[in-house]
Short mmCIF file of C-alpha atoms and ligand atoms in Angstrom, two decimals:
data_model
loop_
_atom_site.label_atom_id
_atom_site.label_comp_id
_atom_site.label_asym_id
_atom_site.label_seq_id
_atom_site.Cartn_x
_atom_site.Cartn_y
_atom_site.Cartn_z
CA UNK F 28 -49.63 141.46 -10.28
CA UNK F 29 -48.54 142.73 -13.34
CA UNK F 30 -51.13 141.12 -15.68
CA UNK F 31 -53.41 143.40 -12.95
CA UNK F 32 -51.80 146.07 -13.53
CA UNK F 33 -52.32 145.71 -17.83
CA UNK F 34 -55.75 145.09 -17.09
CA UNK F 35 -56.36 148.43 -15.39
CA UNK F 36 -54.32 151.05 -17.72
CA UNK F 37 -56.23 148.92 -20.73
CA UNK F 38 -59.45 149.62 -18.43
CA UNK F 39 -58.19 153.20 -17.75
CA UNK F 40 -57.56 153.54 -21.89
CA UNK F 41 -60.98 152.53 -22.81
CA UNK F 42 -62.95 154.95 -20.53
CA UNK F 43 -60.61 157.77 -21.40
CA UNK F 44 -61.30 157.33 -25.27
CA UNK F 45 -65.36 155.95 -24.24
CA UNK F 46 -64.92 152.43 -25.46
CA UNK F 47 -66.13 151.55 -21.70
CA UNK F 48 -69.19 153.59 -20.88
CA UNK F 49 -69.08 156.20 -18.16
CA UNK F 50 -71.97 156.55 -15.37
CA UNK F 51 -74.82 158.46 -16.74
CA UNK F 52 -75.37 161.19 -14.47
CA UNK F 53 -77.72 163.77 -14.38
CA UNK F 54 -77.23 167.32 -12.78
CA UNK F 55 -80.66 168.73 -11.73
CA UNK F 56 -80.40 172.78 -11.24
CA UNK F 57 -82.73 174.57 -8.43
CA UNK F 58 -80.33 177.67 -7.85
CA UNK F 59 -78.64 179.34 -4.84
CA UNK F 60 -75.86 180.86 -4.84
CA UNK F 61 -73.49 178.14 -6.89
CA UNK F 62 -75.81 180.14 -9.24
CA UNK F 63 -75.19 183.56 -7.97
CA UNK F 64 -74.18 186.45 -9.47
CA UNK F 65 -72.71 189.78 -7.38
CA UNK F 66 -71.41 192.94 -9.55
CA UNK F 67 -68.44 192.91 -7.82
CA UNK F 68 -65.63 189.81 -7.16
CA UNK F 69 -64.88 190.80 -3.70
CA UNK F 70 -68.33 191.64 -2.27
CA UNK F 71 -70.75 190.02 -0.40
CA UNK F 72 -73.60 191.59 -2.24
CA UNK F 73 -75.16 188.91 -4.99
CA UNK F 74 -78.24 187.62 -6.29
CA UNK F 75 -78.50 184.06 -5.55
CA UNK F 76 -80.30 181.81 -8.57
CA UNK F 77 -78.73 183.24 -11.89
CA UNK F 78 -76.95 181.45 -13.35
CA UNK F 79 -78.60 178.22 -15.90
CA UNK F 80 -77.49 174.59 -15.81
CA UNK F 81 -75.77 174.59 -18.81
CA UNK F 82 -72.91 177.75 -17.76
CA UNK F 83 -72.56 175.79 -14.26
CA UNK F 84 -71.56 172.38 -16.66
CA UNK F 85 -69.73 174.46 -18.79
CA UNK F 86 -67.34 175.64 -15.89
CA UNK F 87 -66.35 172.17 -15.00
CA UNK F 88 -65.27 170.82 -18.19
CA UNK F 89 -63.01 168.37 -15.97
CA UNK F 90 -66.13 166.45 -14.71
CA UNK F 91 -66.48 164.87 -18.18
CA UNK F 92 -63.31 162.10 -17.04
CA UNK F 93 -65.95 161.14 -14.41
CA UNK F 94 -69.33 160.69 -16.34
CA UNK F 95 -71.44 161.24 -19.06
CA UNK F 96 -73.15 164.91 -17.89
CA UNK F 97 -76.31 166.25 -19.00
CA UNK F 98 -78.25 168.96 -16.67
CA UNK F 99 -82.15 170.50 -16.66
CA UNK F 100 -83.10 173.76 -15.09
CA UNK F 101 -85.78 172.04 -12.40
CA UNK F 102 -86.16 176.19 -10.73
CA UNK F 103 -83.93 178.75 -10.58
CA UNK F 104 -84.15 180.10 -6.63
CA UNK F 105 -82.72 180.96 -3.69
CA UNK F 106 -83.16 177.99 -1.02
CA UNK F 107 -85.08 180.26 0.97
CA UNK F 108 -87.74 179.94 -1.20
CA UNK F 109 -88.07 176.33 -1.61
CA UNK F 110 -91.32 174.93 -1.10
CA UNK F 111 -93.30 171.39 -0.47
CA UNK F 112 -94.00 172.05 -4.39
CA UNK F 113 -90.94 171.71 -5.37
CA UNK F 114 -89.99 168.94 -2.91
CA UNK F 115 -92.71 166.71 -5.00
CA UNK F 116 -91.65 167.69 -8.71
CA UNK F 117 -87.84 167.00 -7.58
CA UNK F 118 -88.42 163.64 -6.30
CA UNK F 119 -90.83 162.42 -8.93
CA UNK F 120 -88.16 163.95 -11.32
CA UNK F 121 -85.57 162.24 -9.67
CA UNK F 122 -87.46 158.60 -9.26
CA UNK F 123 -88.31 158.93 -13.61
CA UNK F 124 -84.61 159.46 -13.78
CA UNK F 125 -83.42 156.65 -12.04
CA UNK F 126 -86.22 154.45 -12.81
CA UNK F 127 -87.02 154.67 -16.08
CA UNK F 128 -84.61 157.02 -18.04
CA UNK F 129 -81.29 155.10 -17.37
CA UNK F 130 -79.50 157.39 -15.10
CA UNK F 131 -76.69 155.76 -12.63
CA UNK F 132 -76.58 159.03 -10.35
CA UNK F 133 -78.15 162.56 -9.86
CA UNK F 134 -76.57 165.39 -8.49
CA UNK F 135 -78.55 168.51 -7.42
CA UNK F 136 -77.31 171.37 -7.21
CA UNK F 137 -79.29 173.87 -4.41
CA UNK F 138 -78.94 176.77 -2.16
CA UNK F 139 -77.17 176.12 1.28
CA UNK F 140 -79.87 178.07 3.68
CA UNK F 141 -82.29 174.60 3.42
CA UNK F 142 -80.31 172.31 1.80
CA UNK F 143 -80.63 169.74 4.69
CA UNK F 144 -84.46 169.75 4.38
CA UNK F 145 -84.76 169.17 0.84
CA UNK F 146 -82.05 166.52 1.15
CA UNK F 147 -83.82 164.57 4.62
CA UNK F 148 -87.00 164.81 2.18
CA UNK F 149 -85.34 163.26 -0.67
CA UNK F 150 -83.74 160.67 1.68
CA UNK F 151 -86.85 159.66 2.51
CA UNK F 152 -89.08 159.74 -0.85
CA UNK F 153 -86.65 158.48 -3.70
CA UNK F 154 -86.78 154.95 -4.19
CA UNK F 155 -83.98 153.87 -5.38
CA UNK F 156 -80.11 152.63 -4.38
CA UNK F 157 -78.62 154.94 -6.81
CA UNK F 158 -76.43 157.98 -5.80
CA UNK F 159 -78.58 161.16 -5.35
CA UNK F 160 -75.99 164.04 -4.29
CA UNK F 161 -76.85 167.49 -2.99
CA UNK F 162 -74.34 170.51 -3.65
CA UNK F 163 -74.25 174.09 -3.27
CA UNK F 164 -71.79 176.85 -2.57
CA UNK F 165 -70.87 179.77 -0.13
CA UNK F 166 -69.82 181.84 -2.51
CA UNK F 167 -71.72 182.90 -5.69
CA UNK F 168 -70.19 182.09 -9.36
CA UNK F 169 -68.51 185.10 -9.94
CA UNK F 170 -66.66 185.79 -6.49
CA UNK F 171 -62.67 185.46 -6.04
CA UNK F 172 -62.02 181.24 -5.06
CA UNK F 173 -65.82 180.69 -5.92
CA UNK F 174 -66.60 177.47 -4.06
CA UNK F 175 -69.28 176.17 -6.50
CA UNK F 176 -67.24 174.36 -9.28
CA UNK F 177 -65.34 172.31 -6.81
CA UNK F 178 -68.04 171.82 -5.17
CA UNK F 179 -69.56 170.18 -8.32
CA UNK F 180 -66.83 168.45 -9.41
CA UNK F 181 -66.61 166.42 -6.02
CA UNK F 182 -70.51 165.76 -6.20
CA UNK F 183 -69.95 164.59 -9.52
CA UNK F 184 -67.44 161.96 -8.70
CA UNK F 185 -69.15 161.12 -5.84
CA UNK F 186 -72.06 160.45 -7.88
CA UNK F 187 -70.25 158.34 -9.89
CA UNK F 188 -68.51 156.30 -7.54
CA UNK F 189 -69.78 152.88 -7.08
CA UNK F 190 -68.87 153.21 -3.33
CA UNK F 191 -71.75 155.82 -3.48
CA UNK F 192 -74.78 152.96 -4.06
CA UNK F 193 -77.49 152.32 -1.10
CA UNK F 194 -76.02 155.34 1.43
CA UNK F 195 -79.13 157.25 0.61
CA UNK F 196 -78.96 160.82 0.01
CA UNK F 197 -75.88 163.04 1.11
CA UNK F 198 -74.45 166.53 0.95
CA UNK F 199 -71.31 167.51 -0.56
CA UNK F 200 -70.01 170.31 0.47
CA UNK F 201 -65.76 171.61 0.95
CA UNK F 202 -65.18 167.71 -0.36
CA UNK F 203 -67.03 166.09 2.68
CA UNK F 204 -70.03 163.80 2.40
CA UNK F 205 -72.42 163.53 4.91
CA UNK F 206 -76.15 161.68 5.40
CA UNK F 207 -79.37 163.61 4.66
CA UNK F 208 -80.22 162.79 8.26
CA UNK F 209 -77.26 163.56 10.03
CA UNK F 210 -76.15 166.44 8.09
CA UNK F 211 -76.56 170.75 9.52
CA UNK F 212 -75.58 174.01 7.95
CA UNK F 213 -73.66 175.45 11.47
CA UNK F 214 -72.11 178.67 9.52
CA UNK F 215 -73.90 181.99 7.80
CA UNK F 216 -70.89 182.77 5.48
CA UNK F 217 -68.16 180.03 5.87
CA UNK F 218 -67.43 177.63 2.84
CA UNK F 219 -67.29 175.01 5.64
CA UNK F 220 -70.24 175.20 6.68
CA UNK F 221 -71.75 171.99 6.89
CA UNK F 222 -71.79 169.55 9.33
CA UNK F 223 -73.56 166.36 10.56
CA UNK F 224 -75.20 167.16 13.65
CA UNK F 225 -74.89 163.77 16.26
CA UNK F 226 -72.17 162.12 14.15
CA UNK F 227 -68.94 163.25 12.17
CA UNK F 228 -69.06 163.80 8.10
CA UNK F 229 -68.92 160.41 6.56
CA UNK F 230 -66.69 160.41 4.04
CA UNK F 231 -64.94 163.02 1.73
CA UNK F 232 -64.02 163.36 -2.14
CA UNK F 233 -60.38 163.74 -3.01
CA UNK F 234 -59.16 162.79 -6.13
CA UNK F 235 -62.12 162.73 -8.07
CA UNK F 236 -62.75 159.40 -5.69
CA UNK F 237 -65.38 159.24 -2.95
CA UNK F 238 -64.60 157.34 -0.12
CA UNK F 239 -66.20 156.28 2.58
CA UNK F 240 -66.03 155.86 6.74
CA UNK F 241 -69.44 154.79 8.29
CA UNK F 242 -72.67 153.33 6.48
CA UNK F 243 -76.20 154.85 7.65
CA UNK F 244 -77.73 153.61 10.45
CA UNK F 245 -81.33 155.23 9.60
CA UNK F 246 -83.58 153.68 7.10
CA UNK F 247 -84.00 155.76 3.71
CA UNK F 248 -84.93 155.45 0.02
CA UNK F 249 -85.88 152.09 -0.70
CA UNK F 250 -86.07 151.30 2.62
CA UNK F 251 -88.55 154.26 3.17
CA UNK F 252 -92.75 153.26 3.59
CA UNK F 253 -92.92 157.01 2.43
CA UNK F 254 -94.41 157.77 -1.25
CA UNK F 255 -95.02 160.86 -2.82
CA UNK F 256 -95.78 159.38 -6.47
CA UNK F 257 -99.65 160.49 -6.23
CA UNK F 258 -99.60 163.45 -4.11
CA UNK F 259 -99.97 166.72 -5.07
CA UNK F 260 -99.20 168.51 -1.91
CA UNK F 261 -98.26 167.85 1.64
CA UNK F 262 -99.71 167.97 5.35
CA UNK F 263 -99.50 171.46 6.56
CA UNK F 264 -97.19 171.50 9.74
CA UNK F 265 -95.09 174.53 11.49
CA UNK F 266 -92.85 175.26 13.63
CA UNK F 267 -92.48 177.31 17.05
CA UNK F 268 -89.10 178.71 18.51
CA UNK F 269 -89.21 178.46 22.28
CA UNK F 270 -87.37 181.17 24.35
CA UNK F 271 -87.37 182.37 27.68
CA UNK F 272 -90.70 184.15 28.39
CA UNK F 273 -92.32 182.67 25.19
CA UNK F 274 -95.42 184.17 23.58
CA UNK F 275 -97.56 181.04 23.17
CA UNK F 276 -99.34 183.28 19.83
CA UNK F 277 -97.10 181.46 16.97
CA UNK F 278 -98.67 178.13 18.68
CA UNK F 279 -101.99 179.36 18.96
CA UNK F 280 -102.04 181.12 15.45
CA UNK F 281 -100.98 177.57 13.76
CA UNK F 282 -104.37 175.71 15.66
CA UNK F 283 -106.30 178.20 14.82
CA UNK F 284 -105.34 178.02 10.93
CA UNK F 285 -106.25 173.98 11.13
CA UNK F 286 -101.95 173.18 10.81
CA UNK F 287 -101.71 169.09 10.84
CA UNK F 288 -99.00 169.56 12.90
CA UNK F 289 -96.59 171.68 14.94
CA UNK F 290 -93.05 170.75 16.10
CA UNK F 291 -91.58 173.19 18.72
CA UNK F 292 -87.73 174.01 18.59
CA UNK F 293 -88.03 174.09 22.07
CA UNK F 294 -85.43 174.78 24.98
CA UNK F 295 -83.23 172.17 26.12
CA UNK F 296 -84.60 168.89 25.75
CA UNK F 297 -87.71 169.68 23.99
CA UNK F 298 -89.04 171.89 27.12
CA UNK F 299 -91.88 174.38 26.35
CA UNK F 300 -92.26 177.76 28.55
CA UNK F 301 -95.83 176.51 30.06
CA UNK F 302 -98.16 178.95 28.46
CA UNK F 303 -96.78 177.30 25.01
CA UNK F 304 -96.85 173.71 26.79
CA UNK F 305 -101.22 175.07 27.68
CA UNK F 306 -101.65 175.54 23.56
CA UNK F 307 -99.54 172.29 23.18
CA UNK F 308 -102.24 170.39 25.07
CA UNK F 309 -105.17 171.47 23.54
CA UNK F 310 -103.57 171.33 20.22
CA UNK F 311 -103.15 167.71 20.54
CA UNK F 312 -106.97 167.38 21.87
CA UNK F 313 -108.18 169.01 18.80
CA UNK F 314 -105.97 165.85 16.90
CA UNK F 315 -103.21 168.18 15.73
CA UNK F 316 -99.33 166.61 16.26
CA UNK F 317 -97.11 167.76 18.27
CA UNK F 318 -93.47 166.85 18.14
CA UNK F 319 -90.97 167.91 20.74
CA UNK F 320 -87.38 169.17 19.18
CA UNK F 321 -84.68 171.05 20.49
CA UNK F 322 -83.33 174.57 19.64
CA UNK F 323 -79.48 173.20 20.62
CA UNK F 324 -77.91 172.32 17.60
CA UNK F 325 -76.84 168.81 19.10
CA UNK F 326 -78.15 166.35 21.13
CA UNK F 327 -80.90 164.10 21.21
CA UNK F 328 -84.78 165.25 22.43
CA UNK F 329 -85.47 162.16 24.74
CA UNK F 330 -88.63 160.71 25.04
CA UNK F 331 -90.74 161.00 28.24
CA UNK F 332 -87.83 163.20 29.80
CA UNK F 333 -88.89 166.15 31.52
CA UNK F 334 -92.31 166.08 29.70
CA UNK F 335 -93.93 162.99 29.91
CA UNK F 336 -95.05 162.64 26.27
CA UNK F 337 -97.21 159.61 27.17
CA UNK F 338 -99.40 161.32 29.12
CA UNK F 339 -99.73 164.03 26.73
CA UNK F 340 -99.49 162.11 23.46
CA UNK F 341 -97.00 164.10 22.25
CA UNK F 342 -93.65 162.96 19.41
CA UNK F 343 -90.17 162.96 20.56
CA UNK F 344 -88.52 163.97 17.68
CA UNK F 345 -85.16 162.31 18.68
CA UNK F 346 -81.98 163.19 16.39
CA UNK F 347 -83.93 165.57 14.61
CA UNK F 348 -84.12 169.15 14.85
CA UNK F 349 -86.70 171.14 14.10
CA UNK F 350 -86.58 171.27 10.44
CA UNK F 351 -85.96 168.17 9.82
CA UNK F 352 -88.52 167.00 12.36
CA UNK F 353 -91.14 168.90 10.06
CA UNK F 354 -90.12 167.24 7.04
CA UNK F 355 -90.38 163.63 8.87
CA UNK F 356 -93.85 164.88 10.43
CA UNK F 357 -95.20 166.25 7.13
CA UNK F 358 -94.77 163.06 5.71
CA UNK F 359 -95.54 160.98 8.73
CA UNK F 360 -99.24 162.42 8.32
CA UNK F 361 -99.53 161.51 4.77
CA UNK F 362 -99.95 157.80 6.10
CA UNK F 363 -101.57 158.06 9.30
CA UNK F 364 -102.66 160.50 12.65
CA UNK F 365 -101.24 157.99 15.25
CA UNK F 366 -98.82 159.38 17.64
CA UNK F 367 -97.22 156.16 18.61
CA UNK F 368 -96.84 155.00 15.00
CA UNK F 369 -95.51 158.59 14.45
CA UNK F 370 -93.37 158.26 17.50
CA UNK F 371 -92.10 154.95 15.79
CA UNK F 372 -91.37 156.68 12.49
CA UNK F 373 -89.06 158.66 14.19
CA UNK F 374 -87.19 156.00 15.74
CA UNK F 375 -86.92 154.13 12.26
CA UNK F 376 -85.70 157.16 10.20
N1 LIG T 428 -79.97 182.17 0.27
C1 LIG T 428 -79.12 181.44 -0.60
C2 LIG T 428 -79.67 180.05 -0.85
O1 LIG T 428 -79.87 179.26 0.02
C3 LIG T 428 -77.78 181.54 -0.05
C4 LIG T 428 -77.16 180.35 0.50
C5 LIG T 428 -76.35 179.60 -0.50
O2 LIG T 428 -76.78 179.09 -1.51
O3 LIG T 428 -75.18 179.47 -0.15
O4 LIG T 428 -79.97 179.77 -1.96
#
């Protein structure tokens, strides 16, 4: 017990003074408002995407105990503006980091507002085991109990941690982790604001230690058929809100510009109103895919339930919602036009 005990303050001696080497880790900047900057501390008025990688390292000298840090600017934006473009240079970034430049871990930092998307499309294009870590904040860098550094720190350890390997991609956020797949932003303005959607967060940072509940069910990364080495862009596929009375224009305007595909946030379980469920039809006659998702933030969209998607060869997109149905869709048409084995993607992922 003892002889244990020398072995890990000897341990704990030798990373403190670098003898042992500490997990390479690489922070990869995109902006939001972890690099926002307002004019005053107490207002809610900032420009998101300011601040470089180097000042949001700086702020956290405590995350050098955890790793060896180095950072690249990959954009500077607001998350709003985040685009399939960027999607491809961040993964191929990401899979030369891991794969050929000797990095143990990334850690991204992003806006909130579509954090979940770019993190479901990483999930699904990176290929490899190693920890890939999405963090943002709610509140930009110069506000009072600025959320970003903390935010950062725990993304760092968690990128760090061994316990971290083969989970895929997660979000950490207010010290909880939570899967690519699973995970939601539920608040505007709250620093807690995310969640994951059909399941509870799956672990949480404290410490400067990640640790871990549940294991992913889904398949991701290396387990992923998806690759976005060669391409230079992505299937073209939107998305249509369904509401009571719905205008079925959005629809028709998205056939009529030749979109791949089209998922529908639709009421309830998937339901369209039925002028929208008319455009629906012929959409999928002129071979565009359609996938059914749900504008409730929880819940599954069941397949064959009150539309019998067999008849109409139409996706059920499942756990997904609607955003994160789009990314799965968008890259479920880079490798075929097959409902069925579309229908299976979802199942698998
Ligand atoms: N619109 C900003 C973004 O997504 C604000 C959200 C944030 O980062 O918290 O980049």
């Amino acid at each position: 017990m003892k002889t244990w005990r020398n072995v890990l303050l000897l341990l704990a001696v030798l990373v403190s003074v670098n003898i042992v080497a500490k997990p390479k880790i690489r922070i990869i900047a995109t902006g939001g408002t972890i690099a926002g900057v307002s004019a005053s501390s107490t207002s809610s008025a900032y420009t998101a995407g300011q601040v470089g990688v180097q000042t949001l390292i700086d702020a956290v000298p405590q995350m050098l105990y955890l790793a060896d840090i180095s950072g690249e600017q990959l954009v500077n934006i607001g998350s709003q503006d985040m685009n399939d473009q960027v999607w491809l240079k961040l993964s191929k970034r990401i899979n030369e980091l891991l794969n050929k430049e000797g990095y143990d871990g990334v850690v991204i930092t992003h806006g909130t507002d579509t954090m979940e998307e770019t993190a479901y499309f990483l999930n699904l294009t990176v290929k490899s085991n190693k920890p890939v870590i999405l963090v943002g904040s709610m509140r930009s860098s110069t506000a009072i109990s600025a959320d970003g550094p903390g935010n950062l720190y725990a993304g760092v350890a968690a990128a760090a941690s061994p316990n971290t390997k083969g989970r895929g991609v997660l979000c950490c956020m207010n010290n909880r982790l939570i899967y690519a797949k699973d995970v939601i932003k539920v608040h505007t303005t709250d620093v807690a604001t995310f969640e994951a959607a059909n399941a509870g967060p799956v672990g949480y940072v404290y410490n400067g230690e990640a640790h871990y509940f549940t294991k992913p069910e889904a398949l991701h990364t290396t387990q992923s058929e998806f690759d976005v080495t060669n391409l230079e862009k992505l299937p073209q596929v939107g998305i249509v809100y369904g509401y009571a009375n719905c205008s079925p224009l959005p629809f028709q305007a998205f056939v009529d510009a030749k979109f791949d595909g089209v998922v529908l946030a639709g009421v309830g379980d998937g339901n369209f109103y039925h002028e929208v469920f008319d455009v629906a039809v012929k959409a999928r006659q002129k071979g565009i895919n359609v996938v059914r998702s749900s504008r409730c933030p929880t819940g599954p969209t069941c397949l064959n339930g009150e539309v019998d998607d067999e008849k109409y060869e139409f996706v059920a997109a499942l756990d997904q919602n609607p955003q994160k149905a789009r990314v799965l869709l968008m890259l479920a048409l880079t490798k075929t036009r097959d409902w069925k084995q579309i229908q299976e993607y979802f199942k698998k992922y």
